[in-house]
mmCIF file of C-alpha atoms and ligand atoms in Angstrom:
data_model
loop_
_atom_site.group_PDB
_atom_site.id
_atom_site.type_symbol
_atom_site.label_atom_id
_atom_site.label_comp_id
_atom_site.label_asym_id
_atom_site.label_seq_id
_atom_site.Cartn_x
_atom_site.Cartn_y
_atom_site.Cartn_z
ATOM 1 C CA MET A 1 10.841 -25.536 31.102
ATOM 2 C CA ILE A 2 11.411 -24.556 27.488
ATOM 3 C CA GLU A 3 10.329 -21.059 26.545
ATOM 4 C CA PHE A 4 9.442 -20.443 22.960
ATOM 5 C CA GLU A 5 9.909 -17.266 21.019
ATOM 6 C CA LEU A 6 8.501 -16.297 17.634
ATOM 7 C CA ARG A 7 10.494 -14.011 15.341
ATOM 8 C CA ARG A 8 9.686 -12.673 11.910
ATOM 9 C CA THR A 9 10.840 -10.098 9.412
ATOM 10 C CA GLY A 10 8.505 -7.344 8.247
ATOM 11 C CA MET A 11 5.848 -7.808 5.590
ATOM 12 C CA LEU A 12 4.524 -5.624 2.808
ATOM 13 C CA ILE A 13 0.818 -4.759 2.901
ATOM 14 C CA VAL A 14 -0.266 -3.389 -0.448
ATOM 15 C CA VAL A 15 -3.505 -1.429 -0.473
ATOM 16 C CA SER A 16 -5.293 -0.276 -3.610
ATOM 17 C CA ALA A 17 -8.539 1.612 -3.933
ATOM 18 C CA PRO A 18 -9.977 3.906 -6.584
ATOM 19 C CA SER A 19 -9.031 7.476 -5.604
ATOM 20 C CA GLY A 20 -11.696 8.997 -3.373
ATOM 21 C CA GLY A 21 -12.413 5.564 -1.861
ATOM 22 C CA GLY A 22 -11.465 6.671 1.662
ATOM 23 C CA LYS A 23 -8.103 4.914 1.516
ATOM 24 C CA SER A 24 -5.964 7.713 2.989
ATOM 25 C CA THR A 25 -8.189 8.036 6.074
ATOM 26 C CA ILE A 26 -8.065 4.275 6.632
ATOM 27 C CA LEU A 27 -4.290 4.090 6.255
ATOM 28 C CA ARG A 28 -3.791 7.068 8.591
ATOM 29 C CA ALA A 29 -5.915 5.423 11.298
ATOM 30 C CA LEU A 30 -3.953 2.173 11.011
ATOM 31 C CA LEU A 31 -0.587 3.933 11.153
ATOM 32 C CA GLU A 32 -1.587 5.998 14.202
ATOM 33 C CA SER A 33 -2.739 2.962 16.166
ATOM 34 C CA ASP A 34 -0.025 0.407 15.355
ATOM 35 C CA GLU A 35 3.610 1.282 15.901
ATOM 36 C CA SER A 36 4.848 -1.805 14.043
ATOM 37 C CA LEU A 37 3.413 -0.328 10.870
ATOM 38 C CA SER A 38 5.171 2.233 8.749
ATOM 39 C CA TYR A 39 4.283 3.869 5.456
ATOM 40 C CA SER A 40 6.117 3.664 2.168
ATOM 41 C CA VAL A 41 6.303 7.218 0.827
ATOM 42 C CA SER A 42 6.093 6.940 -2.962
ATOM 43 C CA ALA A 43 7.862 9.066 -5.535
ATOM 44 C CA THR A 44 5.658 10.962 -7.981
ATOM 45 C CA THR A 45 5.733 13.548 -10.738
ATOM 46 C CA ARG A 46 2.268 14.831 -9.745
ATOM 47 C CA THR A 47 2.017 18.449 -8.549
ATOM 48 C CA PRO A 48 1.651 18.584 -4.736
ATOM 49 C CA ARG A 49 -1.839 19.342 -3.408
ATOM 50 C CA GLU A 50 -2.093 22.244 -0.956
ATOM 51 C CA CYS A 51 -2.238 19.993 2.100
ATOM 52 C CA GLU A 52 0.687 17.765 1.063
ATOM 53 C CA ASP A 53 4.270 17.811 2.349
ATOM 54 C CA ASN A 54 7.303 16.702 0.350
ATOM 55 C CA GLY A 55 8.842 13.617 2.003
ATOM 56 C CA LYS A 56 5.755 12.880 4.102
ATOM 57 C CA ASP A 57 2.926 12.351 1.594
ATOM 58 C CA TYR A 58 5.119 11.834 -1.450
ATOM 59 C CA HIS A 59 8.631 12.500 -2.655
ATOM 60 C CA PHE A 60 7.832 14.987 -5.433
ATOM 61 C CA PHE A 61 10.084 14.887 -8.503
ATOM 62 C CA ALA A 62 10.230 16.589 -11.878
ATOM 63 C CA GLU A 63 9.708 14.129 -14.720
ATOM 64 C CA HIS A 64 13.380 14.072 -15.783
ATOM 65 C CA ALA A 65 14.481 13.296 -12.207
ATOM 66 C CA PHE A 66 11.912 10.493 -11.980
ATOM 67 C CA LYS A 67 13.197 9.040 -15.262
ATOM 68 C CA SER A 68 16.759 9.125 -13.883
ATOM 69 C CA LEU A 69 15.574 7.103 -10.879
ATOM 70 C CA ILE A 70 14.106 4.530 -13.298
ATOM 71 C CA ASP A 71 17.476 4.339 -15.092
ATOM 72 C CA GLU A 72 19.239 3.859 -11.741
ATOM 73 C CA ASP A 73 16.939 0.908 -10.932
ATOM 74 C CA ALA A 74 15.757 2.734 -7.797
ATOM 75 C CA PHE A 75 12.177 1.362 -7.898
ATOM 76 C CA TYR A 76 10.529 -1.938 -6.971
ATOM 77 C CA GLU A 77 7.695 -0.884 -9.255
ATOM 78 C CA TYR A 78 6.520 2.234 -11.049
ATOM 79 C CA ALA A 79 3.531 3.091 -13.197
ATOM 80 C CA GLU A 80 1.833 5.932 -15.001
ATOM 81 C CA VAL A 81 -1.434 6.658 -13.185
ATOM 82 C CA HIS A 82 -3.950 9.351 -14.220
ATOM 83 C CA GLY A 83 -1.266 10.967 -16.428
ATOM 84 C CA ASN A 84 1.493 11.158 -13.774
ATOM 85 C CA TRP A 85 4.292 8.804 -12.748
ATOM 86 C CA TYR A 86 4.339 7.056 -9.371
ATOM 87 C CA GLY A 87 6.864 4.588 -7.970
ATOM 88 C CA THR A 88 7.877 2.586 -4.902
ATOM 89 C CA LEU A 89 11.473 3.392 -3.967
ATOM 90 C CA LYS A 90 13.658 0.474 -2.883
ATOM 91 C CA SER A 91 15.240 2.819 -0.327
ATOM 92 C CA GLU A 92 11.823 3.251 1.375
ATOM 93 C CA ILE A 93 11.322 -0.465 1.816
ATOM 94 C CA ASP A 94 14.558 -2.348 2.423
ATOM 95 C CA ALA A 95 15.756 -0.904 5.745
ATOM 96 C CA LYS A 96 12.273 -0.914 7.292
ATOM 97 C CA LEU A 97 11.615 -4.539 6.344
ATOM 98 C CA ALA A 98 14.951 -5.674 7.732
ATOM 99 C CA SER A 99 14.199 -3.984 11.051
ATOM 100 C CA GLY A 100 10.956 -5.971 11.371
ATOM 101 C CA GLN A 101 8.561 -3.151 10.463
ATOM 102 C CA ASP A 102 5.469 -3.976 8.446
ATOM 103 C CA ILE A 103 5.012 -1.548 5.596
ATOM 104 C CA LEU A 104 1.788 -0.172 4.186
ATOM 105 C CA LEU A 105 1.909 0.733 0.509
ATOM 106 C CA ASP A 106 -0.774 2.769 -1.217
ATOM 107 C CA ILE A 107 -0.330 1.860 -4.868
ATOM 108 C CA ASP A 108 -2.475 1.415 -7.954
ATOM 109 C CA VAL A 109 -3.581 -1.848 -9.541
ATOM 110 C CA GLN A 110 -0.752 -2.076 -12.109
ATOM 111 C CA GLY A 111 1.873 -1.474 -9.416
ATOM 112 C CA SER A 112 0.288 -3.974 -7.035
ATOM 113 C CA LEU A 113 0.260 -6.734 -9.624
ATOM 114 C CA ARG A 114 3.889 -6.036 -10.482
ATOM 115 C CA LEU A 115 4.916 -6.090 -6.817
ATOM 116 C CA LYS A 116 3.052 -9.375 -6.256
ATOM 117 C CA GLU A 117 5.170 -10.905 -9.036
ATOM 118 C CA THR A 118 8.479 -9.821 -7.509
ATOM 119 C CA MET A 119 7.437 -10.232 -3.854
ATOM 120 C CA PRO A 120 4.811 -12.997 -3.815
ATOM 121 C CA ASP A 121 4.422 -13.056 -0.036
ATOM 122 C CA CYS A 122 3.217 -9.469 0.147
ATOM 123 C CA VAL A 123 -0.385 -9.105 1.323
ATOM 124 C CA SER A 124 -2.682 -7.311 -1.101
ATOM 125 C CA ILE A 125 -5.964 -5.672 -0.152
ATOM 126 C CA PHE A 126 -8.446 -3.970 -2.483
ATOM 127 C CA ILE A 127 -10.859 -1.457 -0.958
ATOM 128 C CA LEU A 128 -14.028 -0.789 -2.931
ATOM 129 C CA PRO A 129 -16.333 2.173 -2.449
ATOM 130 C CA PRO A 130 -20.013 1.239 -1.886
ATOM 131 C CA SER A 131 -20.716 2.456 -5.454
ATOM 132 C CA ILE A 132 -19.219 4.555 -8.267
ATOM 133 C CA ALA A 133 -21.759 7.280 -7.373
ATOM 134 C CA THR A 134 -20.330 7.459 -3.821
ATOM 135 C CA LEU A 135 -16.864 7.718 -5.298
ATOM 136 C CA GLU A 136 -17.918 10.604 -7.537
ATOM 137 C CA LYS A 137 -19.424 12.435 -4.564
ATOM 138 C CA ARG A 138 -16.227 11.936 -2.488
ATOM 139 C CA LEU A 139 -14.040 13.220 -5.336
ATOM 140 C CA ARG A 140 -16.245 16.308 -5.743
ATOM 141 C CA ASP A 141 -16.418 16.963 -1.973
ATOM 142 C CA ARG A 142 -12.602 16.827 -1.818
ATOM 143 C CA GLY A 143 -12.636 19.882 -4.086
ATOM 144 C CA SER A 144 -8.990 19.473 -5.122
ATOM 145 C CA ASP A 145 -9.411 18.100 -8.652
ATOM 146 C CA SER A 146 -10.674 19.650 -11.897
ATOM 147 C CA GLU A 147 -13.701 18.197 -13.740
ATOM 148 C CA GLU A 148 -11.365 16.609 -16.290
ATOM 149 C CA VAL A 149 -9.309 14.937 -13.558
ATOM 150 C CA ILE A 150 -12.463 13.723 -11.787
ATOM 151 C CA GLN A 151 -13.801 12.149 -14.995
ATOM 152 C CA ARG A 152 -10.451 10.479 -15.681
ATOM 153 C CA ARG A 153 -10.311 9.094 -12.134
ATOM 154 C CA LEU A 154 -13.882 7.765 -12.400
ATOM 155 C CA GLY A 155 -13.095 6.079 -15.714
ATOM 156 C CA ASN A 156 -10.004 4.439 -14.204
ATOM 157 C CA ALA A 157 -12.021 3.359 -11.146
ATOM 158 C CA ARG A 158 -14.458 1.382 -13.325
ATOM 159 C CA GLY A 159 -11.524 -0.501 -14.869
ATOM 160 C CA GLU A 160 -9.772 -1.070 -11.523
ATOM 161 C CA VAL A 161 -12.858 -2.584 -9.888
ATOM 162 C CA ARG A 162 -12.743 -5.413 -12.427
ATOM 163 C CA MET A 163 -9.244 -6.321 -11.193
ATOM 164 C CA ALA A 164 -10.289 -6.743 -7.558
ATOM 165 C CA ASP A 165 -10.155 -10.552 -7.772
ATOM 166 C CA ARG A 166 -6.371 -10.394 -8.315
ATOM 167 C CA TYR A 167 -5.982 -9.287 -4.666
ATOM 168 C CA ASP A 168 -5.755 -11.499 -1.560
ATOM 169 C CA TYR A 169 -8.568 -9.599 0.172
ATOM 170 C CA ILE A 170 -11.492 -7.396 -0.939
ATOM 171 C CA LEU A 171 -13.248 -4.970 1.415
ATOM 172 C CA ILE A 172 -16.201 -2.679 0.690
ATOM 173 C CA ASN A 173 -15.845 0.566 2.602
ATOM 174 C CA ARG A 174 -19.457 1.119 3.709
ATOM 175 C CA ASP A 175 -18.492 2.144 7.230
ATOM 176 C CA LEU A 176 -15.063 3.587 7.999
ATOM 177 C CA ASP A 177 -14.722 2.056 11.484
ATOM 178 C CA ASP A 178 -15.731 -1.401 10.216
ATOM 179 C CA THR A 179 -13.260 -1.191 7.349
ATOM 180 C CA ILE A 180 -10.433 -0.145 9.683
ATOM 181 C CA ALA A 181 -11.312 -3.024 12.052
ATOM 182 C CA ASN A 182 -11.333 -5.490 9.144
ATOM 183 C CA MET A 183 -7.949 -4.230 7.951
ATOM 184 C CA ARG A 184 -6.553 -4.730 11.471
ATOM 185 C CA ASN A 185 -7.916 -8.280 11.527
ATOM 186 C CA ILE A 186 -6.285 -9.119 8.208
ATOM 187 C CA ILE A 187 -2.929 -7.692 9.335
ATOM 188 C CA THR A 188 -3.066 -9.529 12.669
ATOM 189 C CA ALA A 189 -3.880 -12.864 11.026
ATOM 190 C CA GLN A 190 -1.075 -12.402 8.491
ATOM 191 C CA ARG A 191 1.435 -11.715 11.281
ATOM 192 C CA PHE A 192 0.816 -15.213 12.651
ATOM 193 C CA ARG A 193 1.175 -17.143 9.394
ATOM 194 C CA SER A 194 3.643 -19.936 10.026
ATOM 195 C CA SER A 195 5.354 -19.213 6.721
ATOM 196 C CA ARG A 196 6.458 -15.804 8.064
ATOM 197 C CA LEU A 197 7.741 -17.056 11.410
ATOM 198 C CA MET A 198 10.850 -18.452 12.953
ATOM 199 C CA LEU A 199 10.408 -20.410 16.188
ATOM 200 C CA LYS A 200 13.275 -20.362 18.675
ATOM 201 C CA ASP A 201 13.789 -22.005 22.053
ATOM 202 C CA ALA A 202 15.155 -20.418 25.233
ATOM 203 C CA PHE A 203 18.730 -21.107 24.093
ATOM 204 C CA GLY A 204 18.170 -19.227 20.826
ATOM 205 C CA ARG A 205 18.121 -22.462 18.845
ATOM 206 C CA VAL A 206 15.976 -22.321 15.733
ATOM 207 C CA LEU A 207 13.271 -25.020 15.914
ATOM 208 C CA VAL A 208 11.265 -23.980 12.864
ATOM 209 C CA SER A 209 12.231 -21.420 10.247
ATOM 210 C CA SER A 210 10.117 -19.843 7.562
ATOM 211 C CA PRO A 211 10.774 -20.898 3.939
ATOM 212 C CA SER A 212 12.096 -17.401 3.151
ATOM 213 C CA ASP A 213 14.952 -17.710 5.688
HETATM 214 P P1 5GP B 301 -3.050 10.419 -5.818
HETATM 215 O O1 5GP B 301 -2.552 11.260 -6.929
HETATM 216 O O2 5GP B 301 -4.545 10.544 -5.639
HETATM 217 O O3 5GP B 301 -2.293 10.621 -4.528
HETATM 218 O O4 5GP B 301 -2.780 8.896 -6.221
HETATM 219 C C1 5GP B 301 -3.222 8.434 -7.461
HETATM 220 C C2 5GP B 301 -2.992 6.941 -7.573
HETATM 221 O O5 5GP B 301 -1.601 6.639 -7.587
HETATM 222 C C3 5GP B 301 -3.590 6.126 -6.419
HETATM 223 O O6 5GP B 301 -4.312 5.047 -6.992
HETATM 224 C C4 5GP B 301 -2.393 5.618 -5.681
HETATM 225 O O7 5GP B 301 -2.643 4.352 -5.101
HETATM 226 C C5 5GP B 301 -1.385 5.492 -6.806
HETATM 227 N N1 5GP B 301 -0.004 5.463 -6.299
HETATM 228 C C6 5GP B 301 0.550 6.195 -5.301
HETATM 229 N N2 5GP B 301 1.837 5.848 -5.114
HETATM 230 C C7 5GP B 301 2.099 4.860 -6.013
HETATM 231 C C8 5GP B 301 3.269 4.077 -6.308
HETATM 232 O O8 5GP B 301 4.324 4.189 -5.700
HETATM 233 N N3 5GP B 301 3.158 3.172 -7.318
HETATM 234 C C9 5GP B 301 2.017 2.995 -8.030
HETATM 235 N N4 5GP B 301 2.014 2.059 -8.980
HETATM 236 N N5 5GP B 301 0.897 3.702 -7.783
HETATM 237 C C10 5GP B 301 0.941 4.627 -6.783
#
């Protein structure tokens, strides 16, 4: 009897949502319930919020240090968002992917589009709030941003929503549990795409390999 085995390398799952869209809660729930998932901790020049830890939520850098990282080609993508710099460090991604981990990335629209160009088989998901009014309420309830920052984030959100069709999947976050379940379904389906898989027999012989191998 021949026993088959499926193998694959990790995949990138890029998630964008206007800030205040409930994205952090969704990502946290996914990471807590799926040990094959890990999180790409971005670099940023933004000031840490009270609840944030360096190295866990972000790697916080002064602007000159961030610019040095750009010069050293340390990023897969970087962008200026709401007046601060954010970037995906190659060092966050490479080792995890090679070890078969799937990586969740929380990045803005510009960064997502750039990453899709360099890594076309990444999965991109856009999460919409039910309305801009809901978004405004969530930003105000969070209580961590000034009026100016809130207005800037709302303005950006209106622009970002128009880019939603550039993503592989679009979800509207009306109910948190439903959105988390839908994210899990997308991730599960993507894990079984033949293009990501290598099929081996009991002797370790490769019967089918993915185009990226
Ligand atoms: P916040 O300051 O609220 O944590 O994040 C602001 C925005 O920056 C969010 O839209 C978030 O997705 C985006 N962001 C966080 N990390 C990165 C990154 O590494 N690259 C890019 N392009 N955007 C990021």
